[in-house]
mmCIF file of C-alpha atoms in Angstrom:
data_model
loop_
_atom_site.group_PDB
_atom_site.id
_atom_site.type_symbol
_atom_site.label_atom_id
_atom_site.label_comp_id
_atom_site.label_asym_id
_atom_site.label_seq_id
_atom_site.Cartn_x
_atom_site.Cartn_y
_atom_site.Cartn_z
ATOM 1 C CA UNK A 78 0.000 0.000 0.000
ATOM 2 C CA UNK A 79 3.194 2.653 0.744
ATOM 3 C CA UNK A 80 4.217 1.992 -2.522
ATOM 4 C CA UNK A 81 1.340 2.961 -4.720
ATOM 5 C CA UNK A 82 0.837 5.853 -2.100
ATOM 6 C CA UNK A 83 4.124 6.879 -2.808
ATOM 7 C CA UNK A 84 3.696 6.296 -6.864
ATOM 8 C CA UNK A 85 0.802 8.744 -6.896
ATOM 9 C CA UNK A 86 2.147 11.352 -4.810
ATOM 10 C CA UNK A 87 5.722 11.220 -7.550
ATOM 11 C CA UNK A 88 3.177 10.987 -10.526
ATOM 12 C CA UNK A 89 0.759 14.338 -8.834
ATOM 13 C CA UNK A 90 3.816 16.462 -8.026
ATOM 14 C CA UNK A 91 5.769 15.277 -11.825
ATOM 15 C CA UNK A 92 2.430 16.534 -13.456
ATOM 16 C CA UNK A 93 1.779 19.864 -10.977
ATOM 17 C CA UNK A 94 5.615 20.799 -11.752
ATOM 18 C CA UNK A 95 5.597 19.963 -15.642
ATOM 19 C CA UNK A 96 2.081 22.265 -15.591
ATOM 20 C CA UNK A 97 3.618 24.990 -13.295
ATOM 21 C CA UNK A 98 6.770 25.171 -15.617
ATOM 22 C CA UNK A 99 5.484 24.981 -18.559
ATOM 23 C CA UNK A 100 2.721 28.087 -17.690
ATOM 24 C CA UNK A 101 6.026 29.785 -16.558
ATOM 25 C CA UNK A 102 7.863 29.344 -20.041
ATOM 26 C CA UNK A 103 4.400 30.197 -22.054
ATOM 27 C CA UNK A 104 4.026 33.417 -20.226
ATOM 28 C CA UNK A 105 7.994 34.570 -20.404
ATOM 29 C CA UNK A 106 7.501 33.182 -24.533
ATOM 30 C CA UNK A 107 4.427 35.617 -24.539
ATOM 31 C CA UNK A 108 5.919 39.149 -23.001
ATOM 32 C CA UNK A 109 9.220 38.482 -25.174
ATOM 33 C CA UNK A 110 6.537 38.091 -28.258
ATOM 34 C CA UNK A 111 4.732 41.591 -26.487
ATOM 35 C CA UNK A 112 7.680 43.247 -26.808
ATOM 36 C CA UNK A 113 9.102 42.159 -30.042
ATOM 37 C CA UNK A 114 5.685 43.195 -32.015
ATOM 38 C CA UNK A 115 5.230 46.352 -29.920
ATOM 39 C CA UNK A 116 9.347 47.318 -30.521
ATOM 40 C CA UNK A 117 8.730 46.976 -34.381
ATOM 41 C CA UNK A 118 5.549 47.769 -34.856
ATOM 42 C CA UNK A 119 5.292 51.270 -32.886
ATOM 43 C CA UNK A 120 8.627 52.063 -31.735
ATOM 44 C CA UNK A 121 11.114 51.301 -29.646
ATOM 45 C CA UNK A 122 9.744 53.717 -26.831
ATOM 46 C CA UNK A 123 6.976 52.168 -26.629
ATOM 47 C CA UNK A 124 8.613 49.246 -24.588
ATOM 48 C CA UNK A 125 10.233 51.817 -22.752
ATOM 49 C CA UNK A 126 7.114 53.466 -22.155
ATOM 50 C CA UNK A 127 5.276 49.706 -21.176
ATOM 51 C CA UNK A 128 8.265 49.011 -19.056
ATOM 52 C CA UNK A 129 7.783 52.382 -17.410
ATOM 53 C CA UNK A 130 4.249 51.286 -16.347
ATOM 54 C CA UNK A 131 5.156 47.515 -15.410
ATOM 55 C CA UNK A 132 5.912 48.750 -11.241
ATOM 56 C CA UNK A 133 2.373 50.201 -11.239
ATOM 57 C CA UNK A 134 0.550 47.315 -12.478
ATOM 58 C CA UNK A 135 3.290 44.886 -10.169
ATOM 59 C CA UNK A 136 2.150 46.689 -7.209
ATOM 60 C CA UNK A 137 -2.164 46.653 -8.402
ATOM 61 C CA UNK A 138 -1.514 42.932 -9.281
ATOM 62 C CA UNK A 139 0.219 42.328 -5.133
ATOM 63 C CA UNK A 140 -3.521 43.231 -3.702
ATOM 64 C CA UNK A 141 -5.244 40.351 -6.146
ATOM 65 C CA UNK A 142 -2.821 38.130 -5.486
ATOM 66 C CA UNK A 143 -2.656 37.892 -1.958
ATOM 67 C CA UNK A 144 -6.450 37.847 -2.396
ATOM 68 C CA UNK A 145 -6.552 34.417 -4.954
ATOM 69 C CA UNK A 146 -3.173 33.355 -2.878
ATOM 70 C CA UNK A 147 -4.953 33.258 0.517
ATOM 71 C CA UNK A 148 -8.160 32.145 -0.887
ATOM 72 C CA UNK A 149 -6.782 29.580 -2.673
ATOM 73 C CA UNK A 150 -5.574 28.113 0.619
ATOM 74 C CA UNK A 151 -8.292 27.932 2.196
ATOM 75 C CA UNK A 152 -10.177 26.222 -0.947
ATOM 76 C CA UNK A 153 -7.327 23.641 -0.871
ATOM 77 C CA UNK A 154 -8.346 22.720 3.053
ATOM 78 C CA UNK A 155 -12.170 22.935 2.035
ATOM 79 C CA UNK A 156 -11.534 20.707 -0.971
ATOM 80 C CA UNK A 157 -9.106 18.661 1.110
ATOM 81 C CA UNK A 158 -12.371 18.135 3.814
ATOM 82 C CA UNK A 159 -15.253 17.705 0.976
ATOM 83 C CA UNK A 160 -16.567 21.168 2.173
ATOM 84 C CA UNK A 161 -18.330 22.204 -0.739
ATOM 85 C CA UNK A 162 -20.430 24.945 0.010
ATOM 86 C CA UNK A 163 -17.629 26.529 1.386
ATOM 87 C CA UNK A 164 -15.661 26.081 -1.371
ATOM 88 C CA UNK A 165 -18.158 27.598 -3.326
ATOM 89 C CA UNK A 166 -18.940 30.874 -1.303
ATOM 90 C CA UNK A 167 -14.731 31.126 -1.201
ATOM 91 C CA UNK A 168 -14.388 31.503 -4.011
ATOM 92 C CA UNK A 169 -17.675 33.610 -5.021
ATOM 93 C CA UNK A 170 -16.423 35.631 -2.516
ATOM 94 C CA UNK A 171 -12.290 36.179 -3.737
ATOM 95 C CA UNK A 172 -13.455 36.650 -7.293
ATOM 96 C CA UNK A 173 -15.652 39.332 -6.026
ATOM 97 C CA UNK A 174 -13.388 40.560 -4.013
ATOM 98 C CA UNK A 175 -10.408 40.375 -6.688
ATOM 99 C CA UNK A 176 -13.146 42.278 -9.081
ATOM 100 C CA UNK A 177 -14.292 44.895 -6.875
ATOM 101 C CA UNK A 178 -11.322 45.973 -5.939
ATOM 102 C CA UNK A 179 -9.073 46.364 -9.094
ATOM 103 C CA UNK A 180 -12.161 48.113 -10.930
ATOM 104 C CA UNK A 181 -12.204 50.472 -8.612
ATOM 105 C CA UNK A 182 -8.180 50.419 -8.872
ATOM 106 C CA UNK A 183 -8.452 51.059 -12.595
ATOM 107 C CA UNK A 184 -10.807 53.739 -12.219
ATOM 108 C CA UNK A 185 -8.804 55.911 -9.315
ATOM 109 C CA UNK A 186 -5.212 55.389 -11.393
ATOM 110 C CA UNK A 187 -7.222 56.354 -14.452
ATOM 111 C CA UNK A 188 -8.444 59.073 -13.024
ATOM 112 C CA UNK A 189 -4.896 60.023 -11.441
ATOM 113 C CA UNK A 190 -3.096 58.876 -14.955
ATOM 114 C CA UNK A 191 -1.054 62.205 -15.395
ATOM 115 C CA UNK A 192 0.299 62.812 -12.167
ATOM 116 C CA UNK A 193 1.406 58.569 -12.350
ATOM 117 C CA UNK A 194 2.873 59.303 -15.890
ATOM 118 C CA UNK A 195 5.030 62.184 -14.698
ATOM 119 C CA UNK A 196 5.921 60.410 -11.389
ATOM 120 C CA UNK A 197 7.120 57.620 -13.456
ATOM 121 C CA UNK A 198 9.249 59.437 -16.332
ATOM 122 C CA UNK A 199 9.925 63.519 -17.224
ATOM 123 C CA UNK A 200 10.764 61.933 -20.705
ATOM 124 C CA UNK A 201 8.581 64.667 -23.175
ATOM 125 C CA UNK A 202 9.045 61.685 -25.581
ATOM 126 C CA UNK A 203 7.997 59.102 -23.711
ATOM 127 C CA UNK A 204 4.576 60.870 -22.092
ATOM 128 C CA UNK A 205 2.312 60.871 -24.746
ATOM 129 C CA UNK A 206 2.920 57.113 -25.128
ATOM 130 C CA UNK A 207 2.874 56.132 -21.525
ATOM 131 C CA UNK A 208 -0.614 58.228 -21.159
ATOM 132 C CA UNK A 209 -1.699 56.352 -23.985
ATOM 133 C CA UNK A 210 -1.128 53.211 -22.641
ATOM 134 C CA UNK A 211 -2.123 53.162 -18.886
ATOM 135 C CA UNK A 212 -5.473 53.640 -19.089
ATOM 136 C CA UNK A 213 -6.332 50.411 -21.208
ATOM 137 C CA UNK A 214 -3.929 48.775 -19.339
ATOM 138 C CA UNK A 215 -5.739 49.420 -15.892
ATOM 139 C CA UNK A 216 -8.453 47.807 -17.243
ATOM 140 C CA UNK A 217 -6.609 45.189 -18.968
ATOM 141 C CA UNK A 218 -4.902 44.482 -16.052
ATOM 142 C CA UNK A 219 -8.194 42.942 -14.340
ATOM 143 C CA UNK A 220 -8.760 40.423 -16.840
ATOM 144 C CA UNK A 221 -5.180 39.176 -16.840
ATOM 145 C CA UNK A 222 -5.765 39.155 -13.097
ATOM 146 C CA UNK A 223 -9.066 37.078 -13.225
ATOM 147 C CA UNK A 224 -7.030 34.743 -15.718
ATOM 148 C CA UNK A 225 -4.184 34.333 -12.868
ATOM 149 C CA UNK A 226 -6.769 33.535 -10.217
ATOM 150 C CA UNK A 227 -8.571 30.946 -12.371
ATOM 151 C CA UNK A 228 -5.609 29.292 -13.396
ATOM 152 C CA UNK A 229 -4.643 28.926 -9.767
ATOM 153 C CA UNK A 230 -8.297 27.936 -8.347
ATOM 154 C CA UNK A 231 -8.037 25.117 -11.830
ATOM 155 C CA UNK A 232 -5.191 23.788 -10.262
ATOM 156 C CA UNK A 233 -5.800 23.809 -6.574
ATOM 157 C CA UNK A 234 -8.749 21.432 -8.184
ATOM 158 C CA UNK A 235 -6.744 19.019 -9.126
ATOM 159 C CA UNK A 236 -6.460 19.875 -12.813
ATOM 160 C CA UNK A 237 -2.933 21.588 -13.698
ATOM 161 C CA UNK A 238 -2.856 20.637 -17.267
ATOM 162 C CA UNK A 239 -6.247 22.107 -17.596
ATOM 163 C CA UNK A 240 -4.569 25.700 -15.934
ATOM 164 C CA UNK A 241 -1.658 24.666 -18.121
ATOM 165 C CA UNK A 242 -3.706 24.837 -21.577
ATOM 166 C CA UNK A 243 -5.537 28.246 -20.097
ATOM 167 C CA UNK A 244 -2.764 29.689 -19.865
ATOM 168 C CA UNK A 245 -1.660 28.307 -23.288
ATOM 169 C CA UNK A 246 -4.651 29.917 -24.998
ATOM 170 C CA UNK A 247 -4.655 33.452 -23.718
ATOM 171 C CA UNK A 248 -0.635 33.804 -24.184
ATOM 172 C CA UNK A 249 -1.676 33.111 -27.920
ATOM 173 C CA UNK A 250 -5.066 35.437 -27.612
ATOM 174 C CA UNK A 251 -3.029 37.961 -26.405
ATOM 175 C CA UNK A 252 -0.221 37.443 -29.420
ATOM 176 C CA UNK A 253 -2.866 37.547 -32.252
ATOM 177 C CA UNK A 254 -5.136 40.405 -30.620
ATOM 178 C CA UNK A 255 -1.607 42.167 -30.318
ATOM 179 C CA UNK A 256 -0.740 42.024 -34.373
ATOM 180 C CA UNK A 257 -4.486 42.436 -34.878
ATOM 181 C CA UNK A 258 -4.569 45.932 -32.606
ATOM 182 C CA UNK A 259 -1.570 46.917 -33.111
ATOM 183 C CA UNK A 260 -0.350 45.910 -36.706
ATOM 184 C CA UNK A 261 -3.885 45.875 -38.667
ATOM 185 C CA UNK A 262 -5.827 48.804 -36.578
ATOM 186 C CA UNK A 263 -2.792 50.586 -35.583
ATOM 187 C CA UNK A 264 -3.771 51.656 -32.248
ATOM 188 C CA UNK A 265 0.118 52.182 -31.620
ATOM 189 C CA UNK A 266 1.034 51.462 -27.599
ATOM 190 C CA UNK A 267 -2.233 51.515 -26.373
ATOM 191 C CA UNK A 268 -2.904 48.449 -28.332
ATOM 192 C CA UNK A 269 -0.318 46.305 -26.750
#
């Protein structure tokens, strides 16, 4: 019996690393391919002016994190314990939560966009992009969030390949509405 305990534990932690690695490699493969079509297709600012913004979103993406990180915890031990209902109103509740929250985020950094972009560069060059940008990217920023926390909620589950091919498919949603925004409408940076 310790040995086919032990052989499903080695199989479950072989597939939960292969998933967590390969999400890892898909989403470095996908912001290289971000800033290879935004590079050539705008101009080379405008990866200046994205990196310029990546701090702010860092530090709106730390609130929804520890939100869907803590959460997810406690839906592990409710899932662990057959708990349901608990599970359910968990994570009703963090998605909520994680929703509330950054829309209201997105609306008060919108709202305080110029005094951000001139905290964050004095660049004359680089404003108009970085203005251009932030705004979509507040909002943007929630659904990549919402895609983090359902990837993570998939796998505490039980299902990492499933969280695996999520993350798969809006990597290359994100690659194709890039070109399509960017290099057929030609909304510049604030189509990245």
């Amino acid at each position: 019996m310790g040995e086919r305990n032990s052989f499903v534990i080695n199989h479950a932690l072989r597939v939960f690393f292969i998933a967590s690695v390969l999400s890892s490699v898909v989403t470095q493969l996908n912001t290289l391919v971000d800033g290879i079509i935004v590079s050539h297709v705008v101009t080379a600012d405008a990866i200046s002016a994205v990196s310029l913004a990546t701090p702010v979103f860092l530090l709106v993406m730390l609130l929804g994190s520890v939100i869907y990180t803590g959460a997810g915890l406690l839906i592990a031990e409710a899932l662990g314990n057959q708990k349901y209902k608990q599970v359910n109103r968990l994570f009703t509740i963090s998605v909520t939560s994680i929703v509330i929250i950054n829309v209201l985020l997105a609306i008060v950094l919108i709202a305080c966009k110029d005094a951000i972009c001139r905290l964050l560069t004095d660049e004359e060059r680089l404003l108009p992009l970085l203005k251009s940008y932030m705004p979509i990217s507040f909002v943007g920023n929630l659904f990549f969030l919402l895609q983090m926390t359902l990837a993570q909620y998939v796998k505490i589950s039980g299902r990492p390949a499933l969280a695996t091919k999520c993350v798969m498919v809006e990597s290359v949603g994100n690659i194709v509405l890039d070109l399509l925004f960017v290099a057929v409408f030609h909304w510049g940076v604030a189509g990245a």
